[in-house]
mmCIF file of C-alpha atoms and ligand atoms in Angstrom:
data_model
loop_
_atom_site.group_PDB
_atom_site.id
_atom_site.type_symbol
_atom_site.label_atom_id
_atom_site.label_comp_id
_atom_site.label_asym_id
_atom_site.label_seq_id
_atom_site.Cartn_x
_atom_site.Cartn_y
_atom_site.Cartn_z
ATOM 1 C CA MET Q 970 10.801 -75.301 -49.052
ATOM 2 C CA LYS Q 971 14.395 -74.618 -48.061
ATOM 3 C CA ILE Q 972 16.527 -71.488 -48.241
ATOM 4 C CA ALA Q 973 20.300 -71.689 -47.842
ATOM 5 C CA LEU Q 974 21.351 -68.782 -45.623
ATOM 6 C CA ARG Q 975 24.619 -66.934 -45.877
ATOM 7 C CA ILE Q 976 25.813 -64.131 -43.596
ATOM 8 C CA ASP Q 977 28.348 -61.691 -45.021
ATOM 9 C CA VAL Q 978 30.436 -59.761 -42.523
ATOM 10 C CA ASP Q 979 32.201 -56.820 -44.164
ATOM 11 C CA THR Q 980 33.233 -54.476 -41.351
ATOM 12 C CA PHE Q 981 34.527 -54.042 -37.787
ATOM 13 C CA ARG Q 982 31.135 -52.742 -36.647
ATOM 14 C CA GLY Q 983 29.252 -55.564 -38.370
ATOM 15 C CA THR Q 984 31.496 -58.116 -36.652
ATOM 16 C CA LYS Q 985 31.324 -56.498 -33.224
ATOM 17 C CA LEU Q 986 27.580 -55.786 -33.079
ATOM 18 C CA GLY Q 987 25.900 -57.587 -35.967
ATOM 19 C CA VAL Q 988 27.430 -61.049 -35.578
ATOM 20 C CA PRO Q 989 26.409 -61.564 -31.904
ATOM 21 C CA ASN Q 990 22.890 -60.271 -32.688
ATOM 22 C CA LEU Q 991 22.537 -62.634 -35.646
ATOM 23 C CA CYS Q 992 23.885 -65.560 -33.619
ATOM 24 C CA ASN Q 993 21.218 -64.878 -30.971
ATOM 25 C CA VAL Q 994 18.332 -64.598 -33.411
ATOM 26 C CA LEU Q 995 19.456 -67.687 -35.340
ATOM 27 C CA ALA Q 996 19.731 -69.637 -32.053
ATOM 28 C CA ASP Q 997 16.147 -68.578 -31.205
ATOM 29 C CA HIS Q 998 15.027 -70.126 -34.490
ATOM 30 C CA SER Q 999 17.412 -73.141 -34.238
ATOM 31 C CA ILE Q 1000 19.066 -72.193 -37.540
ATOM 32 C CA LYS Q 1001 22.642 -72.989 -38.542
ATOM 33 C CA ALA Q 1002 23.869 -70.742 -41.353
ATOM 34 C CA THR Q 1003 27.146 -70.058 -43.165
ATOM 35 C CA SER Q 1004 29.133 -66.969 -42.099
ATOM 36 C CA PHE Q 1005 31.705 -65.359 -44.359
ATOM 37 C CA PHE Q 1006 34.111 -63.230 -42.334
ATOM 38 C CA SER Q 1007 36.352 -60.322 -43.285
ATOM 39 C CA VAL Q 1008 39.331 -60.514 -40.926
ATOM 40 C CA GLY Q 1009 41.908 -57.972 -42.146
ATOM 41 C CA PRO Q 1010 41.861 -54.150 -41.984
ATOM 42 C CA ASP Q 1011 38.454 -52.472 -42.164
ATOM 43 C CA ASN Q 1012 38.842 -49.807 -44.854
ATOM 44 C CA MET Q 1013 35.210 -49.942 -45.910
ATOM 45 C CA GLY Q 1014 34.730 -46.242 -45.245
ATOM 46 C CA ARG Q 1015 36.966 -45.660 -48.244
ATOM 47 C CA HIS Q 1016 34.792 -47.955 -50.292
ATOM 48 C CA LEU Q 1017 31.577 -46.152 -49.386
ATOM 49 C CA TRP Q 1018 32.985 -42.668 -50.079
ATOM 50 C CA GLY Q 1019 34.411 -43.967 -53.338
ATOM 51 C CA LEU Q 1020 30.862 -44.712 -54.400
ATOM 52 C CA LEU Q 1021 29.735 -41.136 -53.838
ATOM 53 C CA ARG Q 1022 28.654 -40.522 -57.375
ATOM 54 C CA PRO Q 1023 25.439 -38.487 -57.717
ATOM 55 C CA VAL Q 1024 23.114 -41.488 -58.128
ATOM 56 C CA PHE Q 1025 24.577 -43.277 -55.166
ATOM 57 C CA PHE Q 1026 24.481 -40.104 -53.089
ATOM 58 C CA ARG Q 1027 20.751 -39.659 -53.726
ATOM 59 C CA ARG Q 1028 20.170 -43.269 -52.791
ATOM 60 C CA MET Q 1029 22.278 -42.864 -49.691
ATOM 61 C CA LEU Q 1030 20.204 -39.936 -48.553
ATOM 62 C CA ARG Q 1031 16.987 -41.777 -49.274
ATOM 63 C CA ARG Q 1032 18.129 -44.773 -47.317
ATOM 64 C CA ARG Q 1033 19.767 -42.822 -44.534
ATOM 65 C CA ALA Q 1034 23.127 -44.439 -45.219
ATOM 66 C CA ALA Q 1035 24.604 -43.155 -41.992
ATOM 67 C CA SER Q 1036 21.970 -44.947 -39.959
ATOM 68 C CA LEU Q 1037 22.350 -48.039 -42.113
ATOM 69 C CA TYR Q 1038 26.109 -48.192 -42.003
ATOM 70 C CA GLY Q 1039 26.912 -45.980 -39.010
ATOM 71 C CA TRP Q 1040 29.196 -42.940 -39.148
ATOM 72 C CA ASP Q 1041 32.099 -44.985 -37.856
ATOM 73 C CA ILE Q 1042 31.851 -47.255 -40.914
ATOM 74 C CA LEU Q 1043 31.657 -44.292 -43.288
ATOM 75 C CA PHE Q 1044 34.916 -42.913 -41.936
ATOM 76 C CA ARG Q 1045 36.675 -46.242 -41.337
ATOM 77 C CA GLY Q 1046 40.000 -46.272 -43.121
ATOM 78 C CA THR Q 1047 39.582 -42.779 -44.556
ATOM 79 C CA PHE Q 1048 41.590 -40.565 -42.206
ATOM 80 C CA TRP Q 1049 43.330 -43.243 -40.206
ATOM 81 C CA PRO Q 1050 44.236 -46.869 -41.010
ATOM 82 C CA GLY Q 1051 41.385 -49.289 -40.447
ATOM 83 C CA PRO Q 1052 41.630 -51.698 -37.479
ATOM 84 C CA VAL Q 1053 42.470 -55.346 -38.215
ATOM 85 C CA ILE Q 1054 39.141 -56.992 -37.471
ATOM 86 C CA GLY Q 1055 40.454 -60.482 -36.698
ATOM 87 C CA ARG Q 1056 42.999 -59.153 -34.230
ATOM 88 C CA ARG Q 1057 40.516 -57.072 -32.242
ATOM 89 C CA LEU Q 1058 37.364 -59.194 -32.484
ATOM 90 C CA ALA Q 1059 38.645 -62.793 -32.553
ATOM 91 C CA PRO Q 1060 36.358 -63.933 -29.670
ATOM 92 C CA VAL Q 1061 33.240 -62.805 -31.589
ATOM 93 C CA ILE Q 1062 34.247 -64.778 -34.683
ATOM 94 C CA ARG Q 1063 35.225 -67.818 -32.588
ATOM 95 C CA ALA Q 1064 31.868 -67.722 -30.767
ATOM 96 C CA ALA Q 1065 29.970 -67.807 -34.080
ATOM 97 C CA SER Q 1066 32.038 -70.781 -35.218
ATOM 98 C CA ASP Q 1067 31.620 -72.543 -31.846
ATOM 99 C CA ALA Q 1068 27.845 -71.978 -32.080
ATOM 100 C CA GLY Q 1069 27.868 -74.359 -35.049
ATOM 101 C CA HIS Q 1070 27.654 -71.926 -37.940
ATOM 102 C CA GLU Q 1071 29.713 -72.928 -40.942
ATOM 103 C CA CYS Q 1072 32.698 -70.612 -41.127
ATOM 104 C CA GLY Q 1073 33.996 -69.243 -44.441
ATOM 105 C CA LEU Q 1074 36.475 -66.644 -45.652
ATOM 106 C CA HIS Q 1075 35.037 -63.455 -47.125
ATOM 107 C CA ALA Q 1076 38.059 -61.183 -47.261
ATOM 108 C CA TRP Q 1077 41.329 -60.034 -45.835
ATOM 109 C CA ASP Q 1078 40.726 -56.418 -46.948
ATOM 110 C CA HIS Q 1079 37.174 -56.203 -48.367
ATOM 111 C CA HIS Q 1080 37.711 -52.694 -49.737
ATOM 112 C CA ALA Q 1081 41.024 -53.498 -51.440
ATOM 113 C CA TRP Q 1082 39.561 -56.563 -53.143
ATOM 114 C CA GLN Q 1083 36.543 -54.683 -54.491
ATOM 115 C CA ALA Q 1084 38.620 -51.719 -55.637
ATOM 116 C CA ARG Q 1085 41.568 -53.583 -57.182
ATOM 117 C CA ILE Q 1086 40.380 -56.993 -58.359
ATOM 118 C CA ASP Q 1087 40.704 -56.092 -62.045
ATOM 119 C CA ARG Q 1088 44.378 -55.170 -61.508
ATOM 120 C CA MET Q 1089 45.297 -58.090 -59.225
ATOM 121 C CA ASP Q 1090 47.423 -60.921 -60.658
ATOM 122 C CA GLY Q 1091 47.554 -64.468 -59.286
ATOM 123 C CA GLN Q 1092 50.205 -63.541 -56.733
ATOM 124 C CA ALA Q 1093 48.158 -60.636 -55.369
ATOM 125 C CA VAL Q 1094 44.973 -62.710 -55.177
ATOM 126 C CA ARG Q 1095 46.860 -65.541 -53.443
ATOM 127 C CA SER Q 1096 48.344 -63.149 -50.908
ATOM 128 C CA GLU Q 1097 44.893 -61.769 -49.932
ATOM 129 C CA LEU Q 1098 43.466 -65.289 -49.657
ATOM 130 C CA GLU Q 1099 46.457 -66.574 -47.655
ATOM 131 C CA LYS Q 1100 46.328 -63.740 -45.112
ATOM 132 C CA GLY Q 1101 42.592 -64.223 -44.563
ATOM 133 C CA PHE Q 1102 42.826 -68.014 -44.502
ATOM 134 C CA GLU Q 1103 45.627 -68.015 -41.922
ATOM 135 C CA MET Q 1104 43.948 -65.458 -39.656
ATOM 136 C CA LEU Q 1105 40.596 -67.261 -39.717
ATOM 137 C CA THR Q 1106 42.274 -70.635 -39.088
ATOM 138 C CA LYS Q 1107 44.085 -69.158 -36.086
ATOM 139 C CA ILE Q 1108 40.882 -67.642 -34.696
ATOM 140 C CA THR Q 1109 38.536 -70.626 -35.024
ATOM 141 C CA GLY Q 1110 41.127 -73.390 -34.621
ATOM 142 C CA ARG Q 1111 40.282 -74.975 -37.976
ATOM 143 C CA PRO Q 1112 40.603 -73.930 -41.611
ATOM 144 C CA PRO Q 1113 37.598 -72.137 -43.163
ATOM 145 C CA VAL Q 1114 35.597 -74.668 -45.178
ATOM 146 C CA CYS Q 1115 34.488 -72.288 -47.909
ATOM 147 C CA SER Q 1116 34.955 -68.790 -49.309
ATOM 148 C CA ALA Q 1117 33.007 -65.939 -50.927
ATOM 149 C CA SER Q 1118 34.597 -63.140 -52.979
ATOM 150 C CA PRO Q 1119 33.820 -59.636 -51.624
ATOM 151 C CA GLY Q 1120 31.084 -57.881 -53.610
ATOM 152 C CA TRP Q 1121 30.750 -60.950 -55.866
ATOM 153 C CA LYS Q 1122 33.918 -59.747 -57.625
ATOM 154 C CA CYS Q 1123 35.375 -62.953 -58.993
ATOM 155 C CA ASN Q 1124 37.243 -63.886 -62.158
ATOM 156 C CA ASP Q 1125 39.147 -66.849 -63.612
ATOM 157 C CA ILE Q 1126 42.363 -65.876 -61.769
ATOM 158 C CA VAL Q 1127 40.486 -66.006 -58.457
ATOM 159 C CA LEU Q 1128 38.840 -69.338 -59.306
ATOM 160 C CA LYS Q 1129 42.221 -70.892 -60.096
ATOM 161 C CA GLU Q 1130 43.993 -69.452 -57.029
ATOM 162 C CA LYS Q 1131 41.261 -70.807 -54.740
ATOM 163 C CA LEU Q 1132 42.201 -74.354 -55.823
ATOM 164 C CA ARG Q 1133 45.355 -73.977 -53.677
ATOM 165 C CA PHE Q 1134 43.139 -73.850 -50.589
ATOM 166 C CA SER Q 1135 41.073 -76.586 -48.943
ATOM 167 C CA PHE Q 1136 37.709 -74.955 -49.706
ATOM 168 C CA ALA Q 1137 34.945 -77.544 -50.119
ATOM 169 C CA TYR Q 1138 33.038 -74.998 -52.210
ATOM 170 C CA ASN Q 1139 32.925 -71.278 -53.009
ATOM 171 C CA SER Q 1140 30.063 -68.814 -53.285
ATOM 172 C CA ASP Q 1141 31.527 -66.133 -55.549
ATOM 173 C CA CYS Q 1142 28.677 -65.263 -57.879
ATOM 174 C CA ARG Q 1143 25.012 -64.552 -58.437
ATOM 175 C CA GLY Q 1144 22.533 -66.685 -60.309
ATOM 176 C CA GLU Q 1145 20.781 -69.943 -59.643
ATOM 177 C CA GLY Q 1146 21.943 -73.504 -59.225
ATOM 178 C CA VAL Q 1147 25.128 -75.114 -57.936
ATOM 179 C CA PHE Q 1148 27.729 -75.659 -60.658
ATOM 180 C CA ARG Q 1149 31.362 -76.473 -61.300
ATOM 181 C CA PRO Q 1150 33.007 -73.594 -63.166
ATOM 182 C CA LEU Q 1151 34.614 -74.137 -66.536
ATOM 183 C CA VAL Q 1152 37.840 -72.160 -67.017
ATOM 184 C CA ASP Q 1153 39.659 -72.438 -70.362
ATOM 185 C CA GLY Q 1154 37.576 -75.537 -71.082
ATOM 186 C CA GLU Q 1155 38.632 -77.226 -67.847
ATOM 187 C CA GLU Q 1156 36.092 -78.135 -65.149
ATOM 188 C CA LEU Q 1157 37.334 -76.942 -61.758
ATOM 189 C CA PRO Q 1158 36.720 -79.270 -58.775
ATOM 190 C CA GLN Q 1159 35.430 -76.676 -56.285
ATOM 191 C CA PRO Q 1160 31.658 -76.179 -56.767
ATOM 192 C CA GLN Q 1161 30.101 -72.733 -56.846
ATOM 193 C CA ILE Q 1162 26.945 -71.933 -54.867
ATOM 194 C CA PRO Q 1163 25.507 -68.773 -56.473
ATOM 195 C CA VAL Q 1164 23.341 -66.363 -54.497
ATOM 196 C CA SER Q 1165 19.911 -66.438 -56.132
ATOM 197 C CA LEU Q 1166 17.951 -63.891 -54.071
ATOM 198 C CA PRO Q 1167 18.564 -60.106 -53.921
ATOM 199 C CA THR Q 1168 20.047 -58.360 -50.890
ATOM 200 C CA TYR Q 1169 18.244 -55.732 -48.813
ATOM 201 C CA ASP Q 1170 20.259 -52.805 -50.182
ATOM 202 C CA GLU Q 1171 19.638 -53.899 -53.772
ATOM 203 C CA VAL Q 1172 15.847 -53.803 -53.631
ATOM 204 C CA VAL Q 1173 14.655 -51.484 -50.852
ATOM 205 C CA GLY Q 1174 13.852 -48.029 -52.244
ATOM 206 C CA ARG Q 1175 13.195 -49.360 -55.760
ATOM 207 C CA ASN Q 1176 9.987 -50.467 -57.503
ATOM 208 C CA GLY Q 1177 7.804 -49.852 -54.470
ATOM 209 C CA ILE Q 1178 9.802 -52.126 -52.159
ATOM 210 C CA SER Q 1179 10.100 -50.695 -48.651
ATOM 211 C CA ASP Q 1180 10.835 -51.954 -45.149
ATOM 212 C CA GLU Q 1181 7.103 -52.696 -44.860
ATOM 213 C CA ASN Q 1182 6.899 -55.187 -47.732
ATOM 214 C CA TYR Q 1183 10.537 -56.328 -48.106
ATOM 215 C CA ASN Q 1184 10.115 -59.592 -46.167
ATOM 216 C CA ASP Q 1185 7.076 -60.681 -48.185
ATOM 217 C CA TYR Q 1186 8.807 -59.682 -51.411
ATOM 218 C CA VAL Q 1187 11.897 -61.811 -50.759
ATOM 219 C CA LEU Q 1188 9.804 -64.791 -49.640
ATOM 220 C CA SER Q 1189 7.715 -64.448 -52.819
ATOM 221 C CA LEU Q 1190 10.903 -64.860 -54.889
ATOM 222 C CA ALA Q 1191 11.854 -68.156 -53.237
ATOM 223 C CA ALA Q 1192 10.346 -71.230 -54.869
ATOM 224 C CA ALA Q 1193 10.045 -74.854 -53.754
ATOM 225 C CA ASP Q 1194 11.745 -76.156 -56.897
ATOM 226 C CA ALA Q 1195 14.477 -73.468 -56.996
ATOM 227 C CA ALA Q 1196 17.992 -73.358 -55.544
ATOM 228 C CA ASN Q 1197 17.203 -70.587 -53.030
ATOM 229 C CA VAL Q 1198 20.287 -68.901 -51.581
ATOM 230 C CA LEU Q 1199 19.940 -65.717 -49.530
ATOM 231 C CA THR Q 1200 22.669 -63.344 -48.311
ATOM 232 C CA VAL Q 1201 22.114 -61.175 -45.253
ATOM 233 C CA HIS Q 1202 24.693 -58.679 -43.994
ATOM 234 C CA ALA Q 1203 25.849 -58.413 -40.384
ATOM 235 C CA GLU Q 1204 25.848 -54.617 -40.884
ATOM 236 C CA CYS Q 1205 22.190 -54.609 -41.984
ATOM 237 C CA GLU Q 1206 20.111 -57.571 -40.774
ATOM 238 C CA GLY Q 1207 22.365 -57.848 -37.706
ATOM 239 C CA ILE Q 1208 21.995 -54.209 -36.619
ATOM 240 C CA VAL Q 1209 19.586 -51.695 -38.217
ATOM 241 C CA CYS Q 1210 17.214 -54.292 -39.699
ATOM 242 C CA ALA Q 1211 17.506 -56.805 -36.838
ATOM 243 C CA GLY Q 1212 13.811 -56.611 -35.897
ATOM 244 C CA MET Q 1213 12.781 -56.988 -39.515
ATOM 245 C CA PHE Q 1214 15.009 -60.040 -39.915
ATOM 246 C CA ASP Q 1215 13.493 -61.696 -36.848
ATOM 247 C CA ASP Q 1216 10.046 -61.113 -38.423
ATOM 248 C CA PHE Q 1217 11.360 -62.565 -41.663
ATOM 249 C CA LEU Q 1218 12.370 -65.795 -39.937
ATOM 250 C CA LYS Q 1219 9.050 -65.991 -38.060
ATOM 251 C CA THR Q 1220 7.019 -65.493 -41.264
ATOM 252 C CA ALA Q 1221 9.156 -68.056 -43.087
ATOM 253 C CA ALA Q 1222 8.615 -70.582 -40.269
ATOM 254 C CA ARG Q 1223 4.831 -70.083 -40.480
ATOM 255 C CA LYS Q 1224 5.043 -70.833 -44.207
ATOM 256 C CA GLY Q 1225 6.974 -74.035 -43.516
ATOM 257 C CA ILE Q 1226 10.245 -72.705 -44.936
ATOM 258 C CA SER Q 1227 13.420 -73.975 -43.292
ATOM 259 C CA PHE Q 1228 16.915 -72.493 -43.427
ATOM 260 C CA ILE Q 1229 20.113 -74.458 -43.905
ATOM 261 C CA SER Q 1230 23.816 -73.690 -44.283
ATOM 262 C CA LEU Q 1231 25.359 -73.592 -47.750
ATOM 263 C CA GLY Q 1232 27.359 -76.726 -46.914
ATOM 264 C CA GLN Q 1233 24.142 -78.585 -46.047
ATOM 265 C CA PHE Q 1234 22.554 -77.255 -49.249
ATOM 266 C CA LEU Q 1235 25.470 -78.614 -51.295
ATOM 267 C CA ALA Q 1236 25.319 -81.990 -49.512
ATOM 268 C CA GLU Q 1237 21.684 -82.342 -50.633
ATOM 269 C CA LYS Q 1238 22.547 -81.838 -54.320
ATOM 270 C CA PRO Q 1239 22.590 -85.198 -56.108
ATOM 271 C CA GLN Q 1240 24.440 -83.949 -59.182
ATOM 272 C CA ILE Q 1241 26.312 -80.807 -60.132
ATOM 273 C CA LYS Q 1242 26.302 -79.358 -63.640
ATOM 274 C CA ARG Q 1243 29.036 -77.418 -65.366
ATOM 275 C CA ALA Q 1244 28.721 -73.757 -66.284
ATOM 276 C CA ILE Q 1245 30.870 -70.739 -66.890
ATOM 277 C CA MET Q 1246 31.050 -67.555 -64.893
ATOM 278 C CA THR Q 1247 30.564 -64.215 -66.594
ATOM 279 C CA ARG Q 1248 30.218 -60.618 -65.371
ATOM 280 C CA ARG Q 1249 27.023 -58.588 -65.426
ATOM 281 C CA GLU Q 1250 25.447 -55.527 -63.909
ATOM 282 C CA ILE Q 1251 22.456 -56.288 -61.711
ATOM 283 C CA PRO Q 1252 19.716 -53.907 -60.526
ATOM 284 C CA GLY Q 1253 20.516 -51.970 -57.353
ATOM 285 C CA ARG Q 1254 24.249 -52.733 -57.252
ATOM 286 C CA GLU Q 1255 27.149 -50.562 -58.410
ATOM 287 C CA GLY Q 1256 29.464 -52.048 -61.052
ATOM 288 C CA TRP Q 1257 29.724 -55.620 -62.253
ATOM 289 C CA VAL Q 1258 29.219 -58.830 -60.351
ATOM 290 C CA ALA Q 1259 30.200 -62.375 -61.315
ATOM 291 C CA CYS Q 1260 27.195 -64.368 -62.511
ATOM 292 C CA ARG Q 1261 26.538 -67.955 -63.435
ATOM 293 C CA ALA Q 1262 26.005 -68.311 -67.172
ATOM 294 C CA GLY Q 1263 25.303 -71.423 -69.167
ATOM 295 C CA LEU Q 1264 27.725 -73.339 -71.342
ATOM 296 C CA PRO Q 1265 29.371 -72.198 -74.571
ATOM 297 C CA THR Q 1266 27.361 -73.386 -77.573
ATOM 298 C CA ALA Q 1267 28.851 -74.731 -80.808
ATOM 299 C CA ASN Q 1268 29.034 -71.206 -82.272
ATOM 300 C CA GLY Q 1269 30.952 -69.931 -79.239
ATOM 301 C CA ARG Q 1270 28.040 -68.004 -77.690
ATOM 302 C CA ILE Q 1271 26.937 -68.608 -74.125
ATOM 303 C CA GLU Q 1272 23.650 -70.407 -73.601
ATOM 304 C CA GLU Q 1273 22.222 -68.003 -71.001
ATOM 305 C CA ARG Q 1274 19.266 -70.037 -69.865
ATOM 306 C CA GLU Q 1275 21.010 -73.252 -68.995
ATOM 307 C CA LYS Q 1276 20.361 -73.995 -65.349
HETATM 308 ZN ZN1 ZN S 1456 30.861 -58.326 -48.423
#
């Protein structure tokens, strides 16, 4: 069984501490993954405080959000402008790329994208993508080969704007199975690789899932005949849950599971179907995320189960 592994890097702290840790643990297990970097200003503190509605606050307390994210992340970009990650931590990003991990663009400003995507027109989306693309190209010495919308916030404007860039594929949504998105009846050339497995923060603390049984739970969701794609976060699996993630990789190895980059995963796909992207709420995550749906049927409805 194979699992395609994607590392999302959202913050200054995640880049500085989480990325080197993950590179070390992945080297120990001889794994090459795909890393999606945020390279612009880290204003994620604003994002986290913006989520301080009562439900989220209870969850934060339960999960010790400060220890998960770190106080510096919680305040990043709240009282003073966030540092530009790619300017301060270029060597860390370059080292990950030089270590052979596939390098993709996550965001210029992760917080701004998540907060404003519904109000961003093509020009605004293009500007965010261009700034991130240029910075990442400068850092690693080659253009990023793929991209992943922050928080799985993607829409048709984003899909169309991404065609201006040399991305071999994008990973902007949740669901299962590689597909080419249909927008206004037109099949776009850049394939989508949806994330099929839940993230740590989505499942821990719900339905009896804890740090003790999280690894076994996620591995139980992966299936030999499924398109398994897992996202880990530099802020989580690279720092607070680093020991747990090492155990995860050891357990997976014992079960004969191997990990590959998303690019490798795509290369092994003989054929790619068409599907449309829709937005849904998923358990454990605030707000909507883009999801793979099926194709429109003759009566205009979406066939949800098409894989
Ligand atoms: Zn992210």
